[in-house]
PDB file of C-alpha atoms in Angstrom:
ATOM      1  CA  MET A 250      94.928 155.452 131.915  1.00 54.00           C
ATOM      2  CA  LYS A 251      94.430 151.736 131.324  1.00 68.00           C
ATOM      3  CA  LYS A 252      96.138 149.997 128.462  1.00 82.00           C
ATOM      4  CA  ASP A 253      93.855 148.931 125.598  1.00 87.00           C
ATOM      5  CA  PHE A 254      93.288 145.201 125.942  1.00 94.00           C
ATOM      6  CA  LEU A 255      90.674 144.486 123.288  1.00 95.00           C
ATOM      7  CA  GLN A 256      90.155 146.564 120.170  1.00 96.00           C
ATOM      8  CA  VAL A 257      87.404 145.606 117.743  1.00 97.00           C
ATOM      9  CA  GLU A 258      86.701 147.361 114.451  1.00 97.00           C
ATOM     10  CA  VAL A 259      84.693 144.952 112.294  1.00 97.00           C
ATOM     11  CA  SER A 260      81.888 144.687 109.784  1.00 97.00           C
ATOM     12  CA  LYS A 261      79.920 141.601 108.805  1.00 96.00           C
ATOM     13  CA  ASP A 262      77.439 141.649 105.931  1.00 96.00           C
ATOM     14  CA  TYR A 263      74.206 139.693 105.867  1.00 92.00           C
ATOM     15  CA  PRO A 264      71.390 139.828 103.291  1.00 93.00           C
ATOM     16  CA  GLU A 265      69.109 141.719 105.671  1.00 88.00           C
ATOM     17  CA  PHE A 266      71.621 143.875 107.568  1.00 88.00           C
ATOM     18  CA  ARG A 267      75.231 144.885 108.122  1.00 94.00           C
ATOM     19  CA  LEU A 268      76.778 144.568 111.570  1.00 93.00           C
ATOM     20  CA  THR A 269      79.386 147.228 112.262  1.00 96.00           C
ATOM     21  CA  ALA A 270      81.147 147.389 115.612  1.00 96.00           C
ATOM     22  CA  ASN A 271      83.874 149.614 116.964  1.00 96.00           C
ATOM     23  CA  LEU A 272      84.847 149.169 120.599  1.00 94.00           C
ATOM     24  CA  THR A 273      87.825 149.269 122.914  1.00 95.00           C
ATOM     25  CA  VAL A 274      88.033 147.567 126.300  1.00 95.00           C
ATOM     26  CA  GLY A 275      90.810 148.435 128.730  1.00 93.00           C
ATOM     27  CA  GLU A 276      92.923 145.895 130.556  1.00 90.00           C
ATOM     28  CA  GLY A 277      91.070 144.492 133.587  1.00 89.00           C
ATOM     29  CA  GLU A 278      87.733 146.024 132.587  1.00 91.00           C
ATOM     30  CA  PHE A 279      84.367 144.314 132.307  1.00 92.00           C
ATOM     31  CA  PHE A 280      82.231 145.139 129.293  1.00 92.00           C
ATOM     32  CA  SER A 281      78.592 144.293 128.578  1.00 94.00           C
ATOM     33  CA  LEU A 282      76.751 144.368 125.275  1.00 92.00           C
ATOM     34  CA  VAL A 283      73.067 145.163 125.616  1.00 93.00           C
ATOM     35  CA  GLY A 284      70.368 145.497 123.018  1.00 92.00           C
ATOM     36  CA  PRO A 285      67.209 143.937 121.669  1.00 93.00           C
ATOM     37  CA  SER A 286      67.058 140.377 120.425  1.00 91.00           C
ATOM     38  CA  GLY A 287      68.540 140.029 116.954  1.00 86.00           C
ATOM     39  CA  CYS A 288      70.652 143.202 117.042  1.00 88.00           C
ATOM     40  CA  GLY A 289      73.955 141.337 116.619  1.00 90.00           C
ATOM     41  CA  LYS A 290      75.307 140.770 120.136  1.00 93.00           C
ATOM     42  CA  THR A 291      75.945 137.048 119.615  1.00 93.00           C
ATOM     43  CA  THR A 292      77.327 137.705 116.134  1.00 94.00           C
ATOM     44  CA  LEU A 293      79.840 140.175 117.566  1.00 96.00           C
ATOM     45  CA  LEU A 294      80.928 137.683 120.235  1.00 95.00           C
ATOM     46  CA  ARG A 295      81.347 135.011 117.552  1.00 95.00           C
ATOM     47  CA  LEU A 296      83.467 137.413 115.496  1.00 96.00           C
ATOM     48  CA  ILE A 297      85.712 138.153 118.488  1.00 96.00           C
ATOM     49  CA  ALA A 298      86.034 134.435 119.290  1.00 94.00           C
ATOM     50  CA  GLY A 299      86.892 133.595 115.679  1.00 94.00           C
ATOM     51  CA  LEU A 300      83.827 131.465 115.047  1.00 94.00           C
ATOM     52  CA  LEU A 301      82.872 133.914 112.291  1.00 95.00           C
ATOM     53  CA  GLN A 302      85.188 135.940 110.078  1.00 95.00           C
ATOM     54  CA  PRO A 303      84.548 139.656 109.565  1.00 96.00           C
ATOM     55  CA  ASP A 304      84.082 140.949 106.036  1.00 97.00           C
ATOM     56  CA  GLU A 305      86.119 144.004 107.005  1.00 97.00           C
ATOM     57  CA  GLY A 306      88.180 145.172 109.954  1.00 97.00           C
ATOM     58  CA  ARG A 307      90.285 143.632 112.648  1.00 96.00           C
ATOM     59  CA  ILE A 308      90.304 142.320 116.196  1.00 96.00           C
ATOM     60  CA  ILE A 309      93.284 142.991 118.453  1.00 96.00           C
ATOM     61  CA  LEU A 310      93.685 141.268 121.830  1.00 95.00           C
ATOM     62  CA  ALA A 311      96.600 142.149 124.112  1.00 94.00           C
ATOM     63  CA  GLY A 312      98.422 143.755 121.191  1.00 93.00           C
ATOM     64  CA  ARG A 313      98.026 140.782 118.835  1.00 94.00           C
ATOM     65  CA  ASP A 314      95.935 140.980 115.667  1.00 96.00           C
ATOM     66  CA  LEU A 315      93.617 137.968 115.884  1.00 95.00           C
ATOM     67  CA  THR A 316      91.615 138.615 112.745  1.00 91.00           C
ATOM     68  CA  THR A 317      92.995 135.563 110.909  1.00 88.00           C
ATOM     69  CA  VAL A 318      94.235 133.559 113.917  1.00 91.00           C
ATOM     70  CA  PRO A 319      92.543 130.136 114.313  1.00 90.00           C
ATOM     71  CA  VAL A 320      90.063 129.758 117.187  1.00 88.00           C
ATOM     72  CA  ALA A 321      92.288 127.336 119.139  1.00 84.00           C
ATOM     73  CA  GLU A 322      95.136 129.867 119.196  1.00 88.00           C
ATOM     74  CA  ARG A 323      93.158 132.939 120.289  1.00 89.00           C
ATOM     75  CA  ARG A 324      93.213 132.320 124.078  1.00 91.00           C
ATOM     76  CA  ILE A 325      89.554 133.275 124.322  1.00 94.00           C
ATOM     77  CA  GLY A 326      87.055 131.384 126.469  1.00 93.00           C
ATOM     78  CA  PHE A 327      83.427 131.340 125.338  1.00 91.00           C
ATOM     79  CA  VAL A 328      80.312 130.288 127.234  1.00 93.00           C
ATOM     80  CA  PHE A 329      77.498 129.926 124.723  1.00 90.00           C
ATOM     81  CA  GLN A 330      73.887 130.813 125.452  1.00 87.00           C
ATOM     82  CA  ASP A 331      72.930 127.120 125.220  1.00 86.00           C
ATOM     83  CA  TYR A 332      76.270 126.089 126.847  1.00 87.00           C
ATOM     84  CA  ALA A 333      77.263 123.942 123.785  1.00 91.00           C
ATOM     85  CA  LEU A 334      78.423 121.054 125.956  1.00 95.00           C
ATOM     86  CA  PHE A 335      79.033 117.636 124.430  1.00 93.00           C
ATOM     87  CA  PRO A 336      76.164 115.422 125.689  1.00 92.00           C
ATOM     88  CA  HIS A 337      78.044 112.159 125.022  1.00 91.00           C
ATOM     89  CA  LEU A 338      80.988 113.242 127.213  1.00 94.00           C
ATOM     90  CA  THR A 339      81.247 113.347 130.983  1.00 97.00           C
ATOM     91  CA  VAL A 340      81.616 116.576 132.921  1.00 98.00           C
ATOM     92  CA  GLU A 341      85.331 115.877 133.289  1.00 97.00           C
ATOM     93  CA  GLU A 342      85.745 115.181 129.561  1.00 97.00           C
ATOM     94  CA  ASN A 343      83.857 118.357 128.645  1.00 96.00           C
ATOM     95  CA  ILE A 344      86.161 120.457 130.822  1.00 97.00           C
ATOM     96  CA  GLU A 345      89.229 118.722 129.383  1.00 97.00           C
ATOM     97  CA  TYR A 346      88.150 119.195 125.756  1.00 92.00           C
ATOM     98  CA  GLY A 347      89.675 122.641 125.177  1.00 86.00           C
ATOM     99  CA  LEU A 348      92.882 121.578 126.888  1.00 93.00           C
ATOM    100  CA  LYS A 349      93.255 118.674 124.457  1.00 91.00           C
ATOM    101  CA  VAL A 350      92.588 120.965 121.499  1.00 85.00           C
ATOM    102  CA  ARG A 351      95.405 123.191 122.751  1.00 86.00           C
ATOM    103  CA  ARG A 352      97.619 120.082 123.114  1.00 88.00           C
ATOM    104  CA  LEU A 353      98.422 120.528 126.790  1.00 91.00           C
ATOM    105  CA  PRO A 354     100.359 117.606 128.294  1.00 94.00           C
ATOM    106  CA  ALA A 355      98.195 115.022 130.089  1.00 95.00           C
ATOM    107  CA  VAL A 356      99.557 115.913 133.538  1.00 96.00           C
ATOM    108  CA  ARG A 357      98.778 119.599 133.064  1.00 96.00           C
ATOM    109  CA  ARG A 358      95.306 118.752 131.724  1.00 96.00           C
ATOM    110  CA  ARG A 359      94.570 116.685 134.842  1.00 96.00           C
ATOM    111  CA  GLU A 360      95.701 119.531 137.096  1.00 97.00           C
ATOM    112  CA  ARG A 361      93.518 122.086 135.318  1.00 97.00           C
ATOM    113  CA  VAL A 362      90.462 119.800 135.236  1.00 98.00           C
ATOM    114  CA  GLN A 363      90.823 119.053 138.955  1.00 98.00           C
ATOM    115  CA  ALA A 364      91.232 122.753 139.727  1.00 98.00           C
ATOM    116  CA  MET A 365      88.071 123.629 137.782  1.00 98.00           C
ATOM    117  CA  LEU A 366      86.066 120.813 139.379  1.00 98.00           C
ATOM    118  CA  THR A 367      87.084 122.152 142.792  1.00 98.00           C
ATOM    119  CA  VAL A 368      86.590 125.859 142.048  1.00 97.00           C
ATOM    120  CA  PHE A 369      83.094 125.291 140.670  1.00 97.00           C
ATOM    121  CA  ALA A 370      82.149 122.723 143.352  1.00 96.00           C
ATOM    122  CA  ILE A 371      81.327 120.051 140.760  1.00 97.00           C
ATOM    123  CA  THR A 372      83.799 117.315 141.740  1.00 98.00           C
ATOM    124  CA  ALA A 373      80.915 114.965 142.565  1.00 97.00           C
ATOM    125  CA  LEU A 374      79.622 115.422 138.999  1.00 97.00           C
ATOM    126  CA  ALA A 375      82.931 114.612 137.260  1.00 97.00           C
ATOM    127  CA  GLY A 376      81.868 111.194 135.928  1.00 96.00           C
ATOM    128  CA  ARG A 377      78.309 112.127 134.996  1.00 97.00           C
ATOM    129  CA  ARG A 378      77.124 112.796 131.460  1.00 96.00           C
ATOM    130  CA  VAL A 379      76.023 116.345 130.737  1.00 93.00           C
ATOM    131  CA  GLN A 380      72.495 115.282 129.775  1.00 92.00           C
ATOM    132  CA  GLU A 381      71.976 114.122 133.389  1.00 92.00           C
ATOM    133  CA  LEU A 382      72.687 117.581 134.831  1.00 95.00           C
ATOM    134  CA  SER A 383      70.394 120.426 135.836  1.00 94.00           C
ATOM    135  CA  GLY A 384      70.568 123.756 134.027  1.00 92.00           C
ATOM    136  CA  GLY A 385      72.623 125.333 136.799  1.00 94.00           C
ATOM    137  CA  GLU A 386      75.067 122.424 136.823  1.00 96.00           C
ATOM    138  CA  ARG A 387      75.461 122.660 133.045  1.00 95.00           C
ATOM    139  CA  GLN A 388      76.158 126.357 133.367  1.00 95.00           C
ATOM    140  CA  ARG A 389      78.957 125.698 135.886  1.00 96.00           C
ATOM    141  CA  VAL A 390      80.460 123.017 133.621  1.00 97.00           C
ATOM    142  CA  ALA A 391      80.385 125.406 130.654  1.00 96.00           C
ATOM    143  CA  LEU A 392      82.116 128.105 132.685  1.00 97.00           C
ATOM    144  CA  ALA A 393      84.700 125.620 133.987  1.00 98.00           C
ATOM    145  CA  ARG A 394      85.394 124.452 130.430  1.00 96.00           C
ATOM    146  CA  ALA A 395      85.822 128.028 129.210  1.00 96.00           C
ATOM    147  CA  LEU A 396      88.210 128.940 132.044  1.00 96.00           C
ATOM    148  CA  ALA A 397      90.251 125.710 132.133  1.00 96.00           C
ATOM    149  CA  PRO A 398      92.709 126.816 129.403  1.00 94.00           C
ATOM    150  CA  GLU A 399      93.345 130.096 131.272  1.00 94.00           C
ATOM    151  CA  PRO A 400      92.072 132.430 128.539  1.00 94.00           C
ATOM    152  CA  LEU A 401      93.095 136.055 128.252  1.00 94.00           C
ATOM    153  CA  LEU A 402      89.474 136.970 127.524  1.00 95.00           C
ATOM    154  CA  LEU A 403      86.200 135.374 128.589  1.00 95.00           C
ATOM    155  CA  LEU A 404      83.060 135.898 126.487  1.00 95.00           C
ATOM    156  CA  LEU A 405      79.678 135.080 128.020  1.00 94.00           C
ATOM    157  CA  ASP A 406      76.623 134.958 125.765  1.00 93.00           C
ATOM    158  CA  GLU A 407      73.633 135.696 128.013  1.00 83.00           C
TER     159      GLU A 407
END
């Protein structure tokens, strides 16, 4: 039996509905949320990531209660549906952003950025601004940025 890696028991109230979620994901497992548009999939991901706070419940990742832990300390990578890249920054700067937020030393940041540029075959794009990229290139940059800090959990919104 696999060890529980992510446990979510949360509720979030809105004027028109209440989102209630109860799920457990085992260590090393992949999990997909499916449902019609507007059913709360993105809201649940935002709750897990810490971008929204639940009205009730808790979120436990790798044995640690994250319910009140700040976003930067959660060790969760998030690729947003619209990628949420910074258009005024270069590809390299976008990938480095989360590493700076987590206060990694400059040498370690450089290593991680270079590794991500190589892994995602975007080294040639390093100095380009995000607004100059195709949709597929933006998607790779967003994924590289999310994985650069070596998260325990990766959330992908569509």
